[in-house]
């Protein structure tokens, strides 16, 4: 529990309308202008804009309310409290581990603060191959600027921690271009615990920016409400509102309390996987069978480098250096390019990610402070064979993503493991361990090459993770090619708007939060005008 | 022999999975979830010995407690899958078919590890996923515990000491 000032305590004392639906009580029936499902990057931005325009807003969030006073830097508490499925959401074949937030503020409460605008080549592709003529650089510029100003996005002035500095050193030795990452922070203590919730409130997540403002303008927030489905009109052309189930205090089992919100407009901001799931459960019109399809992940592979000097990848801002070099070594729709970054290296996540077991694994963990870890984010959704995954429902109605990895992804994974090893040796690594069940420690670049070329590229051997779920309710220029229009409005349900990362037609090719924020501001503005 | 064993494991696990599904269909109102038993504690301790190797004296109890807490925090669908896996492992025949003769409480760390390693490199993704699932669960349960941090030379930032 952090004793630093917590703006939520003051806000609640001042009378913010916040209801923890896991508490016992009668069924809840509400009415408002706009109901927003999900309080993450998209939902938070939309809530502030719409509440500030004088509209009556109700925000429904499946997760609980945890704010800075609850954040104690402990992974064992943070993952079950703040993440979907205890930070262990898996694809249908269990081959990819997915990190997504499930708490007030959504993934922004636990994300690593890296801030990139949507790359120009991604927008150009959206225009040329998906007909999204509205996605012009100049037209989007003001929305990026507004989001950046709102969240204090700017250059990070402090030196990178050693984990990031070694990525820079390795790149620089090999003549590979790298650059510093901009961050959405204000008065950051450089702690490195963004992933377990920022205890100092420095991270400008939705939890401390837009949602508090929306509440102070009269919006109402209900936590621990899992929206089950839209409440569709008889002719299935619009939604009367939404229907949800309150979860019990464990956040898992429905408590039996029902929640019904009638609204003029419904905004779906439950994130990729989450938003398609609500629409699937509603059996919303989907005449071209596109719902849930083209869900992208930026599948990530990782490489560990063992150094002589302490790296302490758990201390210091998690991501401050990146390299886009390997996004540009081939055409955007050629063999998958990848972005290089590093993850924070905390004991729980590191221990469960590292391959092996028994004494061999204990030896790895004994040297925890000496490991530098690099990651490669593959840009999916551009190559003709990279069509992403598809969201389906389990028998209990919860969503599951199938994302089969094919030759295109595995070829890129092997290439990325090779490049990361080369960079780690160039930075002075004593040994490199590709994060793969069949890999050993290579003590030279030569040995690493021989080993990585032989590694069987298969799920549940090669470790693949993702913290960037995108798509599944894609935008399109006409109703035959997507689920929503270029302002997020559902093609068949006139008063339903999707405002989150599920509208992207491909992956972003960069960490997605700023893309979600900018398009959310734009979509919320269009919605406000429609009202 | 190997082939037979593989086949047994294959059908054994799949059979258990479909049985589990049938059971759920038959009793839709039974409280879903993992519902831990005393036998589960022994099983977790044995799997922990095999997966993690020898740990400080107090670790096994903490490991079992933490693992049960972690399981209880998972979505019901994952809890049900783990329930099926645990039920299967607790059947003596299945355990022996998987290559482990002694009952779980008597199994030595190396015997359990040998079994786990066969899953780890199995051709069947079902067995590999069981291995990876247990790997994630057990390692998270131990290295999330501050008692493990000293061995990893890890500590929380000193600057936060007075604030937490
Ligand atoms: C660990 C981690 C690190 C990351 N680091 C970065 C980074 O450094 N930079 C970057 O750009 N991006 C990063 N991301 C990704 C970024 O945070 C997301 O892309 C972004 O937040 C997505 O916004 P969203 O609105 O689509 O969904 P989210 O922010 O995930 O919000 C969705 C919300 O909807 C809620 N919800 C889902 N279903 C329901 C339902 N049925 N009923 C009610 N509520 C529901 C969820 O609980 C959640 O709170 C990271 C993500 C994670 C998990
Ligand atoms: S690094 Fe900065 S933003 Fe991240 S948790 Fe620490 S203080 Fe907060």
mmCIF file of C-alpha atoms in Angstrom, chain A residues 83-243:
data_model
loop_
_atom_site.group_PDB
_atom_site.id
_atom_site.type_symbol
_atom_site.label_atom_id
_atom_site.label_comp_id
_atom_site.label_asym_id
_atom_site.label_seq_id
_atom_site.Cartn_x
_atom_site.Cartn_y
_atom_site.Cartn_z
ATOM 1 C CA UNK A 83 -4.795 -7.934 -15.488
ATOM 2 C CA UNK A 84 -7.143 -10.063 -17.564
ATOM 3 C CA UNK A 85 -6.912 -13.675 -16.407
ATOM 4 C CA UNK A 86 -4.134 -12.888 -13.887
ATOM 5 C CA UNK A 87 -1.800 -11.789 -16.729
ATOM 6 C CA UNK A 88 -2.066 -15.291 -18.135
ATOM 7 C CA UNK A 89 -4.627 -14.982 -20.891
ATOM 8 C CA UNK A 90 -3.698 -17.561 -23.529
ATOM 9 C CA UNK A 91 -4.562 -18.096 -27.164
ATOM 10 C CA UNK A 92 -6.780 -21.116 -27.924
ATOM 11 C CA UNK A 93 -3.789 -23.417 -28.561
ATOM 12 C CA UNK A 94 -2.037 -21.901 -25.521
ATOM 13 C CA UNK A 95 0.870 -20.888 -27.731
ATOM 14 C CA UNK A 96 0.827 -17.145 -26.949
ATOM 15 C CA UNK A 97 0.500 -15.436 -23.564
ATOM 16 C CA UNK A 98 -1.466 -12.188 -23.720
ATOM 17 C CA UNK A 99 -1.160 -9.276 -21.305
ATOM 18 C CA UNK A 100 -4.173 -6.970 -21.063
ATOM 19 C CA UNK A 101 -5.352 -4.757 -18.224
ATOM 20 C CA UNK A 102 -8.613 -5.359 -16.403
ATOM 21 C CA UNK A 103 -9.053 -2.563 -13.901
ATOM 22 C CA UNK A 104 -10.161 1.065 -13.835
ATOM 23 C CA UNK A 105 -7.952 2.615 -16.524
ATOM 24 C CA UNK A 106 -7.680 -0.684 -18.405
ATOM 25 C CA UNK A 107 -4.313 -1.510 -19.887
ATOM 26 C CA UNK A 108 -3.159 2.092 -19.397
ATOM 27 C CA UNK A 109 -2.993 1.502 -15.635
ATOM 28 C CA UNK A 110 -0.373 -1.206 -16.153
ATOM 29 C CA UNK A 111 1.288 -0.265 -19.424
ATOM 30 C CA UNK A 112 4.892 0.742 -19.825
ATOM 31 C CA UNK A 113 4.338 4.362 -21.004
ATOM 32 C CA UNK A 114 5.993 4.096 -24.433
ATOM 33 C CA UNK A 115 4.368 6.637 -26.721
ATOM 34 C CA UNK A 116 4.550 6.544 -30.508
ATOM 35 C CA UNK A 117 2.310 8.114 -33.116
ATOM 36 C CA UNK A 118 0.889 5.716 -35.707
ATOM 37 C CA UNK A 119 3.764 5.299 -38.186
ATOM 38 C CA UNK A 120 3.259 7.069 -41.521
ATOM 39 C CA UNK A 121 3.793 3.858 -43.501
ATOM 40 C CA UNK A 122 1.001 2.169 -41.524
ATOM 41 C CA UNK A 123 -1.420 5.015 -42.295
ATOM 42 C CA UNK A 124 -0.367 4.984 -45.948
ATOM 43 C CA UNK A 125 -1.121 1.246 -46.072
ATOM 44 C CA UNK A 126 -4.530 1.799 -44.483
ATOM 45 C CA UNK A 127 -5.351 4.323 -47.185
ATOM 46 C CA UNK A 128 -3.994 2.331 -50.113
ATOM 47 C CA UNK A 129 -5.058 -1.198 -49.096
ATOM 48 C CA UNK A 130 -8.045 -0.647 -46.815
ATOM 49 C CA UNK A 131 -9.496 2.447 -48.463
ATOM 50 C CA UNK A 132 -9.365 4.459 -45.226
ATOM 51 C CA UNK A 133 -9.111 7.842 -46.920
ATOM 52 C CA UNK A 134 -9.802 9.683 -43.664
ATOM 53 C CA UNK A 135 -6.535 8.397 -42.206
ATOM 54 C CA UNK A 136 -4.430 11.243 -43.611
ATOM 55 C CA UNK A 137 -1.343 12.298 -41.686
ATOM 56 C CA UNK A 138 -2.325 15.950 -41.742
ATOM 57 C CA UNK A 139 -5.913 15.232 -40.686
ATOM 58 C CA UNK A 140 -4.771 13.127 -37.727
ATOM 59 C CA UNK A 141 -2.001 15.474 -36.603
ATOM 60 C CA UNK A 142 -4.263 17.641 -34.386
ATOM 61 C CA UNK A 143 -5.623 14.548 -32.627
ATOM 62 C CA UNK A 144 -2.132 13.293 -31.873
ATOM 63 C CA UNK A 145 -1.184 16.737 -30.589
ATOM 64 C CA UNK A 146 -4.254 16.910 -28.385
ATOM 65 C CA UNK A 147 -3.582 13.461 -26.906
ATOM 66 C CA UNK A 148 0.083 14.279 -26.337
ATOM 67 C CA UNK A 149 -0.776 17.519 -24.580
ATOM 68 C CA UNK A 150 -3.439 15.844 -22.454
ATOM 69 C CA UNK A 151 -1.121 13.058 -21.257
ATOM 70 C CA UNK A 152 2.092 15.052 -21.016
ATOM 71 C CA UNK A 153 3.736 12.904 -23.682
ATOM 72 C CA UNK A 154 7.252 14.068 -24.291
ATOM 73 C CA UNK A 155 10.920 13.146 -24.397
ATOM 74 C CA UNK A 156 12.300 11.296 -21.387
ATOM 75 C CA UNK A 157 15.117 13.424 -20.011
ATOM 76 C CA UNK A 158 16.707 10.918 -17.638
ATOM 77 C CA UNK A 159 19.408 8.440 -18.717
ATOM 78 C CA UNK A 160 18.031 5.065 -19.762
ATOM 79 C CA UNK A 161 18.456 2.239 -17.265
ATOM 80 C CA UNK A 162 21.131 -0.350 -18.057
ATOM 81 C CA UNK A 163 18.614 -2.731 -19.645
ATOM 82 C CA UNK A 164 17.778 -0.070 -22.255
ATOM 83 C CA UNK A 165 21.308 1.382 -22.442
ATOM 84 C CA UNK A 166 22.704 -2.008 -23.474
ATOM 85 C CA UNK A 167 20.217 -2.199 -26.354
ATOM 86 C CA UNK A 168 21.487 1.218 -27.453
ATOM 87 C CA UNK A 169 25.144 0.174 -27.068
ATOM 88 C CA UNK A 170 24.684 -3.022 -29.048
ATOM 89 C CA UNK A 171 22.865 -1.201 -31.843
ATOM 90 C CA UNK A 172 25.419 1.535 -31.946
ATOM 91 C CA UNK A 173 28.331 -0.977 -32.230
ATOM 92 C CA UNK A 174 26.617 -2.574 -35.215
ATOM 93 C CA UNK A 175 25.578 0.695 -36.858
ATOM 94 C CA UNK A 176 21.890 -0.021 -36.302
ATOM 95 C CA UNK A 177 19.773 3.075 -35.808
ATOM 96 C CA UNK A 178 18.045 3.435 -32.438
ATOM 97 C CA UNK A 179 16.295 6.314 -30.675
ATOM 98 C CA UNK A 180 14.842 7.335 -27.313
ATOM 99 C CA UNK A 181 11.181 6.653 -26.509
ATOM 100 C CA UNK A 182 8.743 9.379 -25.509
ATOM 101 C CA UNK A 183 6.674 8.686 -22.385
ATOM 102 C CA UNK A 184 3.353 9.810 -20.862
ATOM 103 C CA UNK A 185 4.633 10.735 -17.402
ATOM 104 C CA UNK A 186 4.690 13.746 -15.112
ATOM 105 C CA UNK A 187 7.220 13.795 -12.260
ATOM 106 C CA UNK A 188 8.276 10.183 -12.822
ATOM 107 C CA UNK A 189 10.454 8.693 -10.063
ATOM 108 C CA UNK A 190 12.172 6.384 -12.553
ATOM 109 C CA UNK A 191 11.161 3.377 -10.483
ATOM 110 C CA UNK A 192 10.395 0.835 -13.189
ATOM 111 C CA UNK A 193 7.171 -0.535 -11.745
ATOM 112 C CA UNK A 194 4.739 0.798 -14.355
ATOM 113 C CA UNK A 195 3.537 -2.791 -14.902
ATOM 114 C CA UNK A 196 2.260 -3.205 -11.333
ATOM 115 C CA UNK A 197 0.493 0.180 -11.213
ATOM 116 C CA UNK A 198 2.295 3.482 -10.718
ATOM 117 C CA UNK A 199 2.483 4.107 -6.958
ATOM 118 C CA UNK A 200 3.521 7.743 -7.443
ATOM 119 C CA UNK A 201 0.753 8.705 -9.913
ATOM 120 C CA UNK A 202 3.423 9.906 -12.311
ATOM 121 C CA UNK A 203 2.176 7.784 -15.178
ATOM 122 C CA UNK A 204 -0.511 9.727 -17.006
ATOM 123 C CA UNK A 205 -2.819 6.751 -17.389
ATOM 124 C CA UNK A 206 -6.584 7.045 -17.708
ATOM 125 C CA UNK A 207 -6.763 6.259 -13.980
ATOM 126 C CA UNK A 208 -5.289 9.627 -13.010
ATOM 127 C CA UNK A 209 -6.223 11.851 -15.964
ATOM 128 C CA UNK A 210 -9.416 11.495 -17.985
ATOM 129 C CA UNK A 211 -11.499 9.343 -15.655
ATOM 130 C CA UNK A 212 -11.122 11.682 -12.648
ATOM 131 C CA UNK A 213 -12.091 14.643 -14.847
ATOM 132 C CA UNK A 214 -15.096 12.786 -16.234
ATOM 133 C CA UNK A 215 -16.203 11.952 -12.686
ATOM 134 C CA UNK A 216 -15.749 15.509 -11.515
ATOM 135 C CA UNK A 217 -18.061 16.539 -14.391
ATOM 136 C CA UNK A 218 -20.773 14.211 -13.145
ATOM 137 C CA UNK A 219 -20.046 10.948 -14.948
ATOM 138 C CA UNK A 220 -20.888 7.764 -13.064
ATOM 139 C CA UNK A 221 -18.525 4.782 -12.800
ATOM 140 C CA UNK A 222 -19.608 1.238 -11.988
ATOM 141 C CA UNK A 223 -16.829 -1.261 -11.320
ATOM 142 C CA UNK A 224 -16.949 -5.066 -11.342
ATOM 143 C CA UNK A 225 -19.606 -5.070 -14.033
ATOM 144 C CA UNK A 226 -19.055 -7.467 -16.917
ATOM 145 C CA UNK A 227 -21.180 -6.306 -19.809
ATOM 146 C CA UNK A 228 -22.689 -9.394 -21.333
ATOM 147 C CA UNK A 229 -24.443 -7.976 -24.342
ATOM 148 C CA UNK A 230 -26.074 -5.102 -26.080
ATOM 149 C CA UNK A 231 -29.743 -4.774 -25.500
ATOM 150 C CA UNK A 232 -30.860 -4.646 -29.137
ATOM 151 C CA UNK A 233 -34.025 -3.069 -30.486
ATOM 152 C CA UNK A 234 -36.617 -5.439 -31.967
ATOM 153 C CA UNK A 235 -35.569 -4.590 -35.522
ATOM 154 C CA UNK A 236 -31.875 -5.003 -34.592
ATOM 155 C CA UNK A 237 -30.819 -1.665 -36.051
ATOM 156 C CA UNK A 238 -29.878 -0.010 -32.773
ATOM 157 C CA UNK A 239 -29.142 -0.695 -29.135
ATOM 158 C CA UNK A 240 -31.475 0.392 -26.355
ATOM 159 C CA UNK A 241 -28.565 0.038 -23.960
ATOM 160 C CA UNK A 242 -26.478 -2.731 -22.439
ATOM 161 C CA UNK A 243 -26.979 -5.615 -20.036
#
